[in-house]
PDB file of C-alpha atoms in Angstrom:
ATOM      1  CA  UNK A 208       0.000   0.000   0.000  1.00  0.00           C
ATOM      2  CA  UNK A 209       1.325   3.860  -0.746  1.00  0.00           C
ATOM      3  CA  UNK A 210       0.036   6.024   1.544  1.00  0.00           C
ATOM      4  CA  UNK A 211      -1.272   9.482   0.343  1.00  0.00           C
ATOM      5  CA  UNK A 212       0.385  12.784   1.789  1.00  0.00           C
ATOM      6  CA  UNK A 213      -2.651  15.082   2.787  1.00  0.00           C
ATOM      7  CA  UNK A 214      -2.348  18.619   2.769  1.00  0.00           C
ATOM      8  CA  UNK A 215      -4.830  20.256   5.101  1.00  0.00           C
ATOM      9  CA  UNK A 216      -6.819  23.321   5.039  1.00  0.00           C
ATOM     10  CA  UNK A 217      -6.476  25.770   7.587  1.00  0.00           C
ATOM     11  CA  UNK A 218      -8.369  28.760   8.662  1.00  0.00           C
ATOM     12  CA  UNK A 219      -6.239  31.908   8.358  1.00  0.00           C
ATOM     13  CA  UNK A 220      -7.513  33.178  12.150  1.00  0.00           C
ATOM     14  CA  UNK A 221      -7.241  29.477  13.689  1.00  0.00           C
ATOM     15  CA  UNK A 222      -2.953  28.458  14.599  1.00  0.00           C
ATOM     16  CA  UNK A 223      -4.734  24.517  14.588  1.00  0.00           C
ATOM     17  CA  UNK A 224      -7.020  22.331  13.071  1.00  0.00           C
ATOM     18  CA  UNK A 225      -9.648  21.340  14.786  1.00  0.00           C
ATOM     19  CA  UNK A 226     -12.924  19.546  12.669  1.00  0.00           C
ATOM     20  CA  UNK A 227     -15.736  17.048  12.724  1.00  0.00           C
ATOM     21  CA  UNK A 228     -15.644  14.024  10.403  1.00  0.00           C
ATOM     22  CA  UNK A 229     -19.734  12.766  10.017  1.00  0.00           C
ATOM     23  CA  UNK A 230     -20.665  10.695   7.014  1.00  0.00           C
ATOM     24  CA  UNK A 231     -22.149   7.209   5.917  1.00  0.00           C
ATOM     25  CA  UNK A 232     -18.257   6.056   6.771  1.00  0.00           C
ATOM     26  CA  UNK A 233     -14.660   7.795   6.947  1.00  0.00           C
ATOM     27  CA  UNK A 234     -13.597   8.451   3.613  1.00  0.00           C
ATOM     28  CA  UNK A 235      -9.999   9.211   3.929  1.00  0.00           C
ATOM     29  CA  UNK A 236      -7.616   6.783   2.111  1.00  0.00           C
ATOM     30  CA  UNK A 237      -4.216   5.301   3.511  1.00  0.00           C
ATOM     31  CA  UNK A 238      -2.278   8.552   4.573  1.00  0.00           C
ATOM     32  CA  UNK A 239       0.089  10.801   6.141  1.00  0.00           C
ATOM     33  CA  UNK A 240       0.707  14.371   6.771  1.00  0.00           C
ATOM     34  CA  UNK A 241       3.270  16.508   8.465  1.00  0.00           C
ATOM     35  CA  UNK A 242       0.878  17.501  10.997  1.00  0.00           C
ATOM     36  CA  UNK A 243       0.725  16.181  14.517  1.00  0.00           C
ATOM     37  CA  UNK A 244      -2.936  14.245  15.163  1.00  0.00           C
ATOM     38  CA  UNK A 245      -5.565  13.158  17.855  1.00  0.00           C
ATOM     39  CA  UNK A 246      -8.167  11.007  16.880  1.00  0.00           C
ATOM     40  CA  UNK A 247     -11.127  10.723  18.858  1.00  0.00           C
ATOM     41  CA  UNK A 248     -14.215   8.292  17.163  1.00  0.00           C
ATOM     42  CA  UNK A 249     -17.450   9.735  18.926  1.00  0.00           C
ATOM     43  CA  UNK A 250     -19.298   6.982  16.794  1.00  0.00           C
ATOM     44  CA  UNK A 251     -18.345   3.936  14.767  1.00  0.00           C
ATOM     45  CA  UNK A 252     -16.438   0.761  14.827  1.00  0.00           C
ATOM     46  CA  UNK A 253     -13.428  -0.800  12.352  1.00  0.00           C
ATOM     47  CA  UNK A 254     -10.391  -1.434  12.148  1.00  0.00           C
ATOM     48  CA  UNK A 255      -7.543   1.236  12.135  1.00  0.00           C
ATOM     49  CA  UNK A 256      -4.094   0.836  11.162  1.00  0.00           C
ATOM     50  CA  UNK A 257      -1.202   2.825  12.240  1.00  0.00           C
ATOM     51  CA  UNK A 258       2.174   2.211  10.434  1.00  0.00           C
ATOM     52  CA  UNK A 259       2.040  -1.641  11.257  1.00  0.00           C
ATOM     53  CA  UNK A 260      -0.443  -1.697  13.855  1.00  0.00           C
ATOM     54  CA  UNK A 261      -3.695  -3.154  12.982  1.00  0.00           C
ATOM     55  CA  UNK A 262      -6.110  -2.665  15.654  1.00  0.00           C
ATOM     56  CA  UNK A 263      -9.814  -1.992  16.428  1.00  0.00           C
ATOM     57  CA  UNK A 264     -11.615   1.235  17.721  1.00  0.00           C
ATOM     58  CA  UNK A 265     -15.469   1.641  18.723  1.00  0.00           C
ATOM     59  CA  UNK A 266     -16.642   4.885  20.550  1.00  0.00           C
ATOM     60  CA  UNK A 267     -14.468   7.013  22.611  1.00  0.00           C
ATOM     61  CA  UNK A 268     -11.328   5.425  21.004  1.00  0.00           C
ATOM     62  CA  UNK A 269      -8.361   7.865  21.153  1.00  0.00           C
ATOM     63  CA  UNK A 270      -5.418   7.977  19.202  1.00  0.00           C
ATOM     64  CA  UNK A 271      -2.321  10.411  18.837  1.00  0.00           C
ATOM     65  CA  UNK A 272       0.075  10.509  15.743  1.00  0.00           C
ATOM     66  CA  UNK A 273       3.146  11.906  14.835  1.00  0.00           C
ATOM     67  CA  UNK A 274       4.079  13.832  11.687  1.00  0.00           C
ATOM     68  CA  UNK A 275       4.331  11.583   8.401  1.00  0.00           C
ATOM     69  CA  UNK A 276       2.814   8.709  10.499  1.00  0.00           C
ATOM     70  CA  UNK A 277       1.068   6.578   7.850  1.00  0.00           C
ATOM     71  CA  UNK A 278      -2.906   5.527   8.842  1.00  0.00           C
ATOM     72  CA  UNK A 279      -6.296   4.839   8.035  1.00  0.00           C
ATOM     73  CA  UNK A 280      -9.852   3.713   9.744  1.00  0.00           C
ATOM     74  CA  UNK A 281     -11.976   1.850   7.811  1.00  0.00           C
ATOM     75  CA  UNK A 282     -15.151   1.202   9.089  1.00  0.00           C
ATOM     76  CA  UNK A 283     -16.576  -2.145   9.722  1.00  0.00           C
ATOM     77  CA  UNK A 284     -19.280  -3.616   6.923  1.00  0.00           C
ATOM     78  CA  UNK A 285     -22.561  -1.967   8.450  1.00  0.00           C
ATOM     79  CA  UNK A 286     -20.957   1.719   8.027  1.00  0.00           C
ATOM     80  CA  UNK A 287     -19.163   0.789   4.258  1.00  0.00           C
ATOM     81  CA  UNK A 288     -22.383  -0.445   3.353  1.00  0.00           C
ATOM     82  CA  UNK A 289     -24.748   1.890   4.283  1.00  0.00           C
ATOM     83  CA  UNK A 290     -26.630  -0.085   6.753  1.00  0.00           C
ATOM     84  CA  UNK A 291     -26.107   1.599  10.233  1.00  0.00           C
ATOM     85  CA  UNK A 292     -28.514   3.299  11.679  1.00  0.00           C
ATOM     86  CA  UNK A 293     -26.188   6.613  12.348  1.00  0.00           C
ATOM     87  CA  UNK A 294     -23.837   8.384  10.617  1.00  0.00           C
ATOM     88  CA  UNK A 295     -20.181   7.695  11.640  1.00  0.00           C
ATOM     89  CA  UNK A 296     -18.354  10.523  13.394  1.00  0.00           C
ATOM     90  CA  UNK A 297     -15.101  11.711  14.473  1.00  0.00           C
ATOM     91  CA  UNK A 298     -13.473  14.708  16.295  1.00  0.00           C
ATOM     92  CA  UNK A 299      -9.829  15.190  14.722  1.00  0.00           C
ATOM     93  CA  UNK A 300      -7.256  17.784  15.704  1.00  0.00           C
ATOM     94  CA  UNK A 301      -4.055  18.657  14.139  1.00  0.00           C
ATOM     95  CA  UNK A 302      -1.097  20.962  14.789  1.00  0.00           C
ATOM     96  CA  UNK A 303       2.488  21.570  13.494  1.00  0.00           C
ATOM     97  CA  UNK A 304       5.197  21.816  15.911  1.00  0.00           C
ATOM     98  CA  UNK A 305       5.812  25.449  14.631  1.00  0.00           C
ATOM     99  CA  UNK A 306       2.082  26.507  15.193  1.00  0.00           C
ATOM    100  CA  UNK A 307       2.919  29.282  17.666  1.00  0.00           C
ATOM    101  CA  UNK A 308       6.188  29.775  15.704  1.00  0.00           C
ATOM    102  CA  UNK A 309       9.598  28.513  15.032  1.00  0.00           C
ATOM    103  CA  UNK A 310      10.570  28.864  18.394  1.00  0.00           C
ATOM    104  CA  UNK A 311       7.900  27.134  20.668  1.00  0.00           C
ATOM    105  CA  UNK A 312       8.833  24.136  21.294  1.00  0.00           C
ATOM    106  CA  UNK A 313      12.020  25.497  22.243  1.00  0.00           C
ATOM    107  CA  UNK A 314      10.661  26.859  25.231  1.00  0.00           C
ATOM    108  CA  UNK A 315      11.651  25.249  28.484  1.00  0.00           C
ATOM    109  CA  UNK A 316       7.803  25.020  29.595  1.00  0.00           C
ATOM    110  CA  UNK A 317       6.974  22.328  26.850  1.00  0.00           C
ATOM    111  CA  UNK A 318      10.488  20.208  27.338  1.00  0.00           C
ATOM    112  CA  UNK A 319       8.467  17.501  29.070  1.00  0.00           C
ATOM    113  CA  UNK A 320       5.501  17.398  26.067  1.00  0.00           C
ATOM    114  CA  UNK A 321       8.718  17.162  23.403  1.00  0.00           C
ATOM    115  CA  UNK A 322       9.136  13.765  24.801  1.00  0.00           C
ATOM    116  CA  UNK A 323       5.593  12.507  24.127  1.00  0.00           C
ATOM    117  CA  UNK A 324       5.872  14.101  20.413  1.00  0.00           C
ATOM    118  CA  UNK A 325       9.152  11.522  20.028  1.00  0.00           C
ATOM    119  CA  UNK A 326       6.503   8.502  21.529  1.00  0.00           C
ATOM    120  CA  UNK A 327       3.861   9.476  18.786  1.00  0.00           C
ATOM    121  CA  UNK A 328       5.896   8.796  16.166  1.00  0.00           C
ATOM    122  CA  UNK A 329       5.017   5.745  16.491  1.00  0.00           C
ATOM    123  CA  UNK A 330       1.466   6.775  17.170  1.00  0.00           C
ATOM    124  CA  UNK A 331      -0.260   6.192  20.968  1.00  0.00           C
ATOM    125  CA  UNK A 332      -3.426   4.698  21.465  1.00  0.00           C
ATOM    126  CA  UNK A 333      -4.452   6.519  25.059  1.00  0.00           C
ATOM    127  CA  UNK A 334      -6.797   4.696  27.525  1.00  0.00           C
ATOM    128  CA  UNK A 335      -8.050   5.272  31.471  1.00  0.00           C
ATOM    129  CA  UNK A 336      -8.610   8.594  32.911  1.00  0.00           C
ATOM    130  CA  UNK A 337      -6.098  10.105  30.826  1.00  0.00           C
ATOM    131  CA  UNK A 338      -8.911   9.176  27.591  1.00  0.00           C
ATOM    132  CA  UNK A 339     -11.758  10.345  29.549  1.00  0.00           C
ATOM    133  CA  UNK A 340     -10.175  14.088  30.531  1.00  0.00           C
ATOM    134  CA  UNK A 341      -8.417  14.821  26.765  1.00  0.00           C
ATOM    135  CA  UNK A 342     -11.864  13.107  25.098  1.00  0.00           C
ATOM    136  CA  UNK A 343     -14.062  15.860  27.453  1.00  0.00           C
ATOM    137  CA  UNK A 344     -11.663  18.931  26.372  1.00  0.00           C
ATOM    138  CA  UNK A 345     -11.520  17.996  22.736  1.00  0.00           C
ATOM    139  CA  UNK A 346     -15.739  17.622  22.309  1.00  0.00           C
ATOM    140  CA  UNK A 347     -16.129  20.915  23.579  1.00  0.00           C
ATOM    141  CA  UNK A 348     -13.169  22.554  21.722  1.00  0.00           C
ATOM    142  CA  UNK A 349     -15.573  22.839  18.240  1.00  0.00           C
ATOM    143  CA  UNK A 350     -17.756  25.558  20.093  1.00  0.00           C
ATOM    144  CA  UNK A 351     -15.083  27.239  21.919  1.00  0.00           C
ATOM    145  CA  UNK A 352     -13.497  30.586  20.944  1.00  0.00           C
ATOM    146  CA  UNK A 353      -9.923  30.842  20.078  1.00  0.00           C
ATOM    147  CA  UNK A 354      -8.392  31.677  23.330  1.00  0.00           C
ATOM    148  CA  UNK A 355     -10.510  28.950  24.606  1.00  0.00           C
ATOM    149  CA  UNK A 356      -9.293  26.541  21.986  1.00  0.00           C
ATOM    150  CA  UNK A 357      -6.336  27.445  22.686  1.00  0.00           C
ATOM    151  CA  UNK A 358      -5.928  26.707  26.083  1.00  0.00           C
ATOM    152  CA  UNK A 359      -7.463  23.174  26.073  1.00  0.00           C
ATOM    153  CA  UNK A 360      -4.679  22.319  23.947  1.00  0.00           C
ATOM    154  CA  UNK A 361      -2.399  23.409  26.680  1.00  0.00           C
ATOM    155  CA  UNK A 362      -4.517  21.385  29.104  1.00  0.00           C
ATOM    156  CA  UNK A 363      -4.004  18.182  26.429  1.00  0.00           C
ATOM    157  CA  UNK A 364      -0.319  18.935  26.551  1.00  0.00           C
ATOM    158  CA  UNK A 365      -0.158  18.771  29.952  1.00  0.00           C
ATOM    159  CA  UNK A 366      -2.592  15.490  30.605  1.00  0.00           C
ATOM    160  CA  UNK A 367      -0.199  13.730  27.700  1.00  0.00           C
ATOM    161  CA  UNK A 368       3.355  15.274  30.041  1.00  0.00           C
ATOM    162  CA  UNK A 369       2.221  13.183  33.150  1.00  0.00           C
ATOM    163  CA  UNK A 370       0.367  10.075  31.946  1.00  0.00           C
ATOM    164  CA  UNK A 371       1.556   6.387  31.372  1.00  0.00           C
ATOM    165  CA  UNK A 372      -1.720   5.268  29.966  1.00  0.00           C
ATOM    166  CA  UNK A 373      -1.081   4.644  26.479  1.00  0.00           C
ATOM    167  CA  UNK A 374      -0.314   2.006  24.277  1.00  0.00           C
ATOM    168  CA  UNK A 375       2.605   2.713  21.227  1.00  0.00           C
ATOM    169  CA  UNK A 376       1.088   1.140  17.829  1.00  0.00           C
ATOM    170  CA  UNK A 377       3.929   1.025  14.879  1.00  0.00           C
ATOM    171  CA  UNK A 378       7.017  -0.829  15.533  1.00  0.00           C
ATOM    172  CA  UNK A 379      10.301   0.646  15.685  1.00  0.00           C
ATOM    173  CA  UNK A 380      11.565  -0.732  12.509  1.00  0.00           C
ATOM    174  CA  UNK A 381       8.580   0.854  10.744  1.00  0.00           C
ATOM    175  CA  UNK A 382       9.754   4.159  11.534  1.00  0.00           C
ATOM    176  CA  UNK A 383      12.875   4.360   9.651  1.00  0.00           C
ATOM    177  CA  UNK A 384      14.176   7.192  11.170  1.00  0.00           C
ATOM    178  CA  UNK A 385      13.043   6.747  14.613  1.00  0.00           C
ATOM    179  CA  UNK A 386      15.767   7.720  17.681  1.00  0.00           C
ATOM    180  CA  UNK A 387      15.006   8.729  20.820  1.00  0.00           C
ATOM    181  CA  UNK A 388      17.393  11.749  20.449  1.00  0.00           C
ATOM    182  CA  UNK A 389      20.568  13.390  19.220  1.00  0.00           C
ATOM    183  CA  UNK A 390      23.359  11.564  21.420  1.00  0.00           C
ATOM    184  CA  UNK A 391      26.126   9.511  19.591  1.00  0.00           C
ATOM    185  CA  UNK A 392      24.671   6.589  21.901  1.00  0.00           C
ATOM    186  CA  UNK A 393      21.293   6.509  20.805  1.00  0.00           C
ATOM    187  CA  UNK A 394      22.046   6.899  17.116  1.00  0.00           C
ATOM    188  CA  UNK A 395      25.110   3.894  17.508  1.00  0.00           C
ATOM    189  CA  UNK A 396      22.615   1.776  19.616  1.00  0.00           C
ATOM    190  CA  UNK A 397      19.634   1.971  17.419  1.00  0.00           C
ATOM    191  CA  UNK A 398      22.235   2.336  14.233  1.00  0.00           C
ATOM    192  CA  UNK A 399      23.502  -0.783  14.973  1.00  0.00           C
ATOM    193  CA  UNK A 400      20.168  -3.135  16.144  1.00  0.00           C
ATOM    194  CA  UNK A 401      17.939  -1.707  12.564  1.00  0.00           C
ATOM    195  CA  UNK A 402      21.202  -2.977  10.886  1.00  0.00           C
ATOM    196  CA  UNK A 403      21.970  -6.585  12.511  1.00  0.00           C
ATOM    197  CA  UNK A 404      18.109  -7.314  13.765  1.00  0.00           C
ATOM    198  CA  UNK A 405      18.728 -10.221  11.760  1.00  0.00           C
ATOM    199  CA  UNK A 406      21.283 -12.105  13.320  1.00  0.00           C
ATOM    200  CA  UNK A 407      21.710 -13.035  16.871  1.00  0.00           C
ATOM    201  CA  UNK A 408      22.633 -10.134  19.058  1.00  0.00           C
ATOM    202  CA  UNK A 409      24.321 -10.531  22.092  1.00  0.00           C
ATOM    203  CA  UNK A 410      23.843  -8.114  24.763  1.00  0.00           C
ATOM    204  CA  UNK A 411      27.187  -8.003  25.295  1.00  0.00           C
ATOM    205  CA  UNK A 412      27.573  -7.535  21.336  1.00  0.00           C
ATOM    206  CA  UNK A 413      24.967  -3.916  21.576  1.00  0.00           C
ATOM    207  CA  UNK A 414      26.731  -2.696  24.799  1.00  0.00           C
ATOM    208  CA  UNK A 415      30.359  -2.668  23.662  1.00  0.00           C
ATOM    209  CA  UNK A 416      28.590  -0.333  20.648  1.00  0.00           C
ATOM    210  CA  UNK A 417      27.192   1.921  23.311  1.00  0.00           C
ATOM    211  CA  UNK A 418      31.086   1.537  25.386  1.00  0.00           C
ATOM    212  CA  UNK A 419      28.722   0.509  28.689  1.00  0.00           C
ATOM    213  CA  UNK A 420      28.830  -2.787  30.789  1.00  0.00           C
ATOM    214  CA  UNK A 421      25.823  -5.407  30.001  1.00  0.00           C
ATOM    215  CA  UNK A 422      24.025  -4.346  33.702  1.00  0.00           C
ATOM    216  CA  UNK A 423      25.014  -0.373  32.921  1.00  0.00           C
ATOM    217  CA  UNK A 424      23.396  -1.058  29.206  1.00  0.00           C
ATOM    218  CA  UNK A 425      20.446  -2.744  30.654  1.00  0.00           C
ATOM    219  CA  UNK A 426      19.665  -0.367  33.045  1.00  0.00           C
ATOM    220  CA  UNK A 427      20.039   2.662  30.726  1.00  0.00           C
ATOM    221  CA  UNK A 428      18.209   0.595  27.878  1.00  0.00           C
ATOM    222  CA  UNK A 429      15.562   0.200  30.025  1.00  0.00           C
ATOM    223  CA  UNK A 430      15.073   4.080  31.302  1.00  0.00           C
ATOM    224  CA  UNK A 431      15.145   5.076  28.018  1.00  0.00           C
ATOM    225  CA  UNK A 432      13.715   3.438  25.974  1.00  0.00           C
ATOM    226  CA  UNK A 433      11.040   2.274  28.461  1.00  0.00           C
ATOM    227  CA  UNK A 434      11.257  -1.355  27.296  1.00  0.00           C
ATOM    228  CA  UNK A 435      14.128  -4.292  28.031  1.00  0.00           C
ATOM    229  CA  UNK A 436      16.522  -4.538  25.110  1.00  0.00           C
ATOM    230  CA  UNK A 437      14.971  -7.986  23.868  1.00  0.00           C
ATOM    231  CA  UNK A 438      11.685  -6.586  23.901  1.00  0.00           C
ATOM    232  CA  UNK A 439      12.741  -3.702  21.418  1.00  0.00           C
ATOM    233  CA  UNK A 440      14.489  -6.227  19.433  1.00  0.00           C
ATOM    234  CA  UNK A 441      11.512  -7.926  18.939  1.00  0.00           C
ATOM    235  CA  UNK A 442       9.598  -4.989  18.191  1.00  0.00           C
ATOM    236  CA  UNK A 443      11.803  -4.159  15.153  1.00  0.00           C
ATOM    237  CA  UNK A 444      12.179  -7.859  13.940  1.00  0.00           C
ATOM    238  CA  UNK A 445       7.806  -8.002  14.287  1.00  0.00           C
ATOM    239  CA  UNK A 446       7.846  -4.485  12.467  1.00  0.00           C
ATOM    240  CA  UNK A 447       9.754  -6.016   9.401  1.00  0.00           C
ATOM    241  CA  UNK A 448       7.992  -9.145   9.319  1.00  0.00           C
ATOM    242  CA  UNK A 449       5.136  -7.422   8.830  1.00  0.00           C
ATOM    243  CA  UNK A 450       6.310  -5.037   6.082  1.00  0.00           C
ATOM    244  CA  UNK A 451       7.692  -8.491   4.594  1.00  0.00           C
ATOM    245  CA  UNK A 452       4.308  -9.902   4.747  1.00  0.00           C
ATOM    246  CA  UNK A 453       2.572  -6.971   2.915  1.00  0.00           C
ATOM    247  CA  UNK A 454       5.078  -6.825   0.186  1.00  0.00           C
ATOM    248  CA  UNK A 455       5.069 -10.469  -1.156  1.00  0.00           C
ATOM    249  CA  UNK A 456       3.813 -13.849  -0.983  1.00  0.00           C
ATOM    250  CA  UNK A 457       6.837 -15.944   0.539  1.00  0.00           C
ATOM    251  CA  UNK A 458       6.224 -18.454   3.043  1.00  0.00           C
ATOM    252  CA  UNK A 459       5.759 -17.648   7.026  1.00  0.00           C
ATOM    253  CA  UNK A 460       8.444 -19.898   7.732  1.00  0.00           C
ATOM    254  CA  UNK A 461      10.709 -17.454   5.366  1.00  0.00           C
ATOM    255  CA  UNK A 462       9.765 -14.386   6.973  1.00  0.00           C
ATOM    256  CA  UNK A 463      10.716 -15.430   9.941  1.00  0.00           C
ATOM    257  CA  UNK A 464      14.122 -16.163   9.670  1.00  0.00           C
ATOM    258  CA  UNK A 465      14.647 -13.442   7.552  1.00  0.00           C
ATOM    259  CA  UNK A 466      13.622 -11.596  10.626  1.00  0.00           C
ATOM    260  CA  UNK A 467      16.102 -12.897  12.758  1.00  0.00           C
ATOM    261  CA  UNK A 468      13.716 -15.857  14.247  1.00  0.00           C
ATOM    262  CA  UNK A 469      15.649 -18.834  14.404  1.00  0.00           C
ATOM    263  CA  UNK A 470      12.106 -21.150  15.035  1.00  0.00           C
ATOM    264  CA  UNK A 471       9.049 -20.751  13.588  1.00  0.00           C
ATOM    265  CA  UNK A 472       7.167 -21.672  16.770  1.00  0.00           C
ATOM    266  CA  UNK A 473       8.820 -18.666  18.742  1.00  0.00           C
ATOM    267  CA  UNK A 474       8.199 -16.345  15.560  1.00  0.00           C
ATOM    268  CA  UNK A 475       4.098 -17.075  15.440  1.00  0.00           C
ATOM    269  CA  UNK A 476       4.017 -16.780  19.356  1.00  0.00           C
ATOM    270  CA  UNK A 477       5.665 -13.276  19.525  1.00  0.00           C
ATOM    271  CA  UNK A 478       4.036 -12.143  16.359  1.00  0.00           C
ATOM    272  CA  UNK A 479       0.513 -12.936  18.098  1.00  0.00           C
ATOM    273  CA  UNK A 480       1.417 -11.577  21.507  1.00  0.00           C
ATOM    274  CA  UNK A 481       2.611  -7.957  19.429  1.00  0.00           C
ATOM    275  CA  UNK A 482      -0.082  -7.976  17.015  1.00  0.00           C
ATOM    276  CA  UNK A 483      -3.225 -10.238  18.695  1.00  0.00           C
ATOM    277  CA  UNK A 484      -3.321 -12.526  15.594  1.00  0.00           C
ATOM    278  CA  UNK A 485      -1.073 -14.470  13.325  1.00  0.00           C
ATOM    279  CA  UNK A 486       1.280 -13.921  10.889  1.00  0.00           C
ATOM    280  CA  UNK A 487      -1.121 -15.294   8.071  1.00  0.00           C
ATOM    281  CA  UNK A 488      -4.368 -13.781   9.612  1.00  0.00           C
ATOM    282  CA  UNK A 489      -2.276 -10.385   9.558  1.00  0.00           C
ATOM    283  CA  UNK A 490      -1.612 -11.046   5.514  1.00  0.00           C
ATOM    284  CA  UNK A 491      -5.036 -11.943   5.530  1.00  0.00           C
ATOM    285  CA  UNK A 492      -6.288  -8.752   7.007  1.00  0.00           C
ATOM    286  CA  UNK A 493      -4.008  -6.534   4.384  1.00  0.00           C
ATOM    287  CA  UNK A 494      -5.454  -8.237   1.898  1.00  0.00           C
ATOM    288  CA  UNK A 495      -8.754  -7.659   2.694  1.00  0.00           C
TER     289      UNK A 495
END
């Protein structure tokens, strides 16, 4: 699939996007666009898929994207077909990270919401109380006035600073240029696990690349990165099986240890647990 690059309309008074999507189903195709983007269904269910992630929303699902994040939400049969009883609908809100100018997010108040844009690149599906509070402030936000608008944004920002309720959808190797930062060690670290994902990698192997010990590399891997070093590995290996499986008809068994799997049995169990289904039900879902 190619994903379409949107280029949104915005009002010349308003700094960010905020509109209602209504209709017999969501129209918009496979896509990205450079802007920043919450999704919150108000009514509907389908299937949406974010980079790699295929998933399912109903009402009051919430998502948040980064920029050039590919996705789409197709709705399920009874919406595509015109036999629901209501129209579909959606609150969406976009922003660029230069909406209040070049400088913003430069500012030492939002240092705390830059790391949450680095999370979204991979896109966040957000759940609990943190849902509940953004999902109030962004229904209201179509009757508010702009200073009003305005500062429930700030109020999202905030909520998104302090929460751990979220899920992250696409895998790291679907984001080609994902890095959690500028430092020489993130770049070698990730640098070196999108290039040898693979192979077997030692963790002694990844921390001489980063110069630490194996409990130092551990322990920073894991404050970082928020996840234990095999658990990112599989992430990336997942994320290219899956781009495998989209791209061509090879067998599982292939994919897998062209992924780095060295048993099939391990490969199907992981895929499951990271994307609740198989590797041929995920095919099967492209497909379709």
């Amino acid at each position: 699939m190619k994903a379409v690059e949107f280029h949104l309309p915005q009002d010349v008074d308003k700094s960010f996007i905020v509109f209602r999507e209504t209709g017999d189903f969501f129209p918009a195709p496979w896509h990205y666009h450079v802007h920043y983007e919450f999704v919150l269904v108000t009514k509907s269910t389908g299937r949406r898929m974010v980079g790699d992630h295929i998933g399912y929303f109903g009402e009051e699902d919430l998502v948040f994207m980064g920029s050039v994040l590919p996705h789409v939400w197709v709705n399920d049969p009874i919406y595509l077909e015109r036999r629901a009883d209501h129209k579909a609908d959606a609150l969406v809100l976009h922003f660029t990270d230069d909406f209040l100018g070049e400088d913003f997010m430069n500012i030492p108040e939002i240092e705390n919401f830059k790391k949450v844009l680095k999370l979204a690149e991979r896109g966040m599906a957000l759940r609990g109380e943190t849902r509940t509070k953004i999902n109030a402030l962004i229904k209201q936000m179509p009757e508010m006035n702009g200073l009003q608008r305005l500062s429930s944004l700030f109020l999202i920002f905030d909520i998104m600073s302090n929460t751990t309720e979220y899920d992250l959808l696409a895998s790291p190797r679907f984001i080609q240029n994902f890095h959690y930062g500028s430092s020489d060690r993130f770049k070698k670290i990730t640098g070196y696990i999108m290039q040898n994902f693979d192979k077997d990698i030692s963790l002694a192997e990844v921390a001489s690349v980063s110069s630490m010990g194996v409990t130092a590399f551990c322990n920073f891997f894991k404050e970082q990165f928020r996840v234990t070093f095999v658990e990112y590995l599989t992430t990336v290996r997942i994320g290219h099986a899956c781009k495998l499986l989209s791209q061509n008809d090879r067998k599982v068994v292939e994919v897998a240890y062209e992924c780095g799997f060295t048993n099939l049995a391990n490969f199907n169990r992981q895929f499951k647990k990271l994307k609740s289904m198989t590797p041929s039900d995920y095919r099967r879902t492209l497909n379709i």
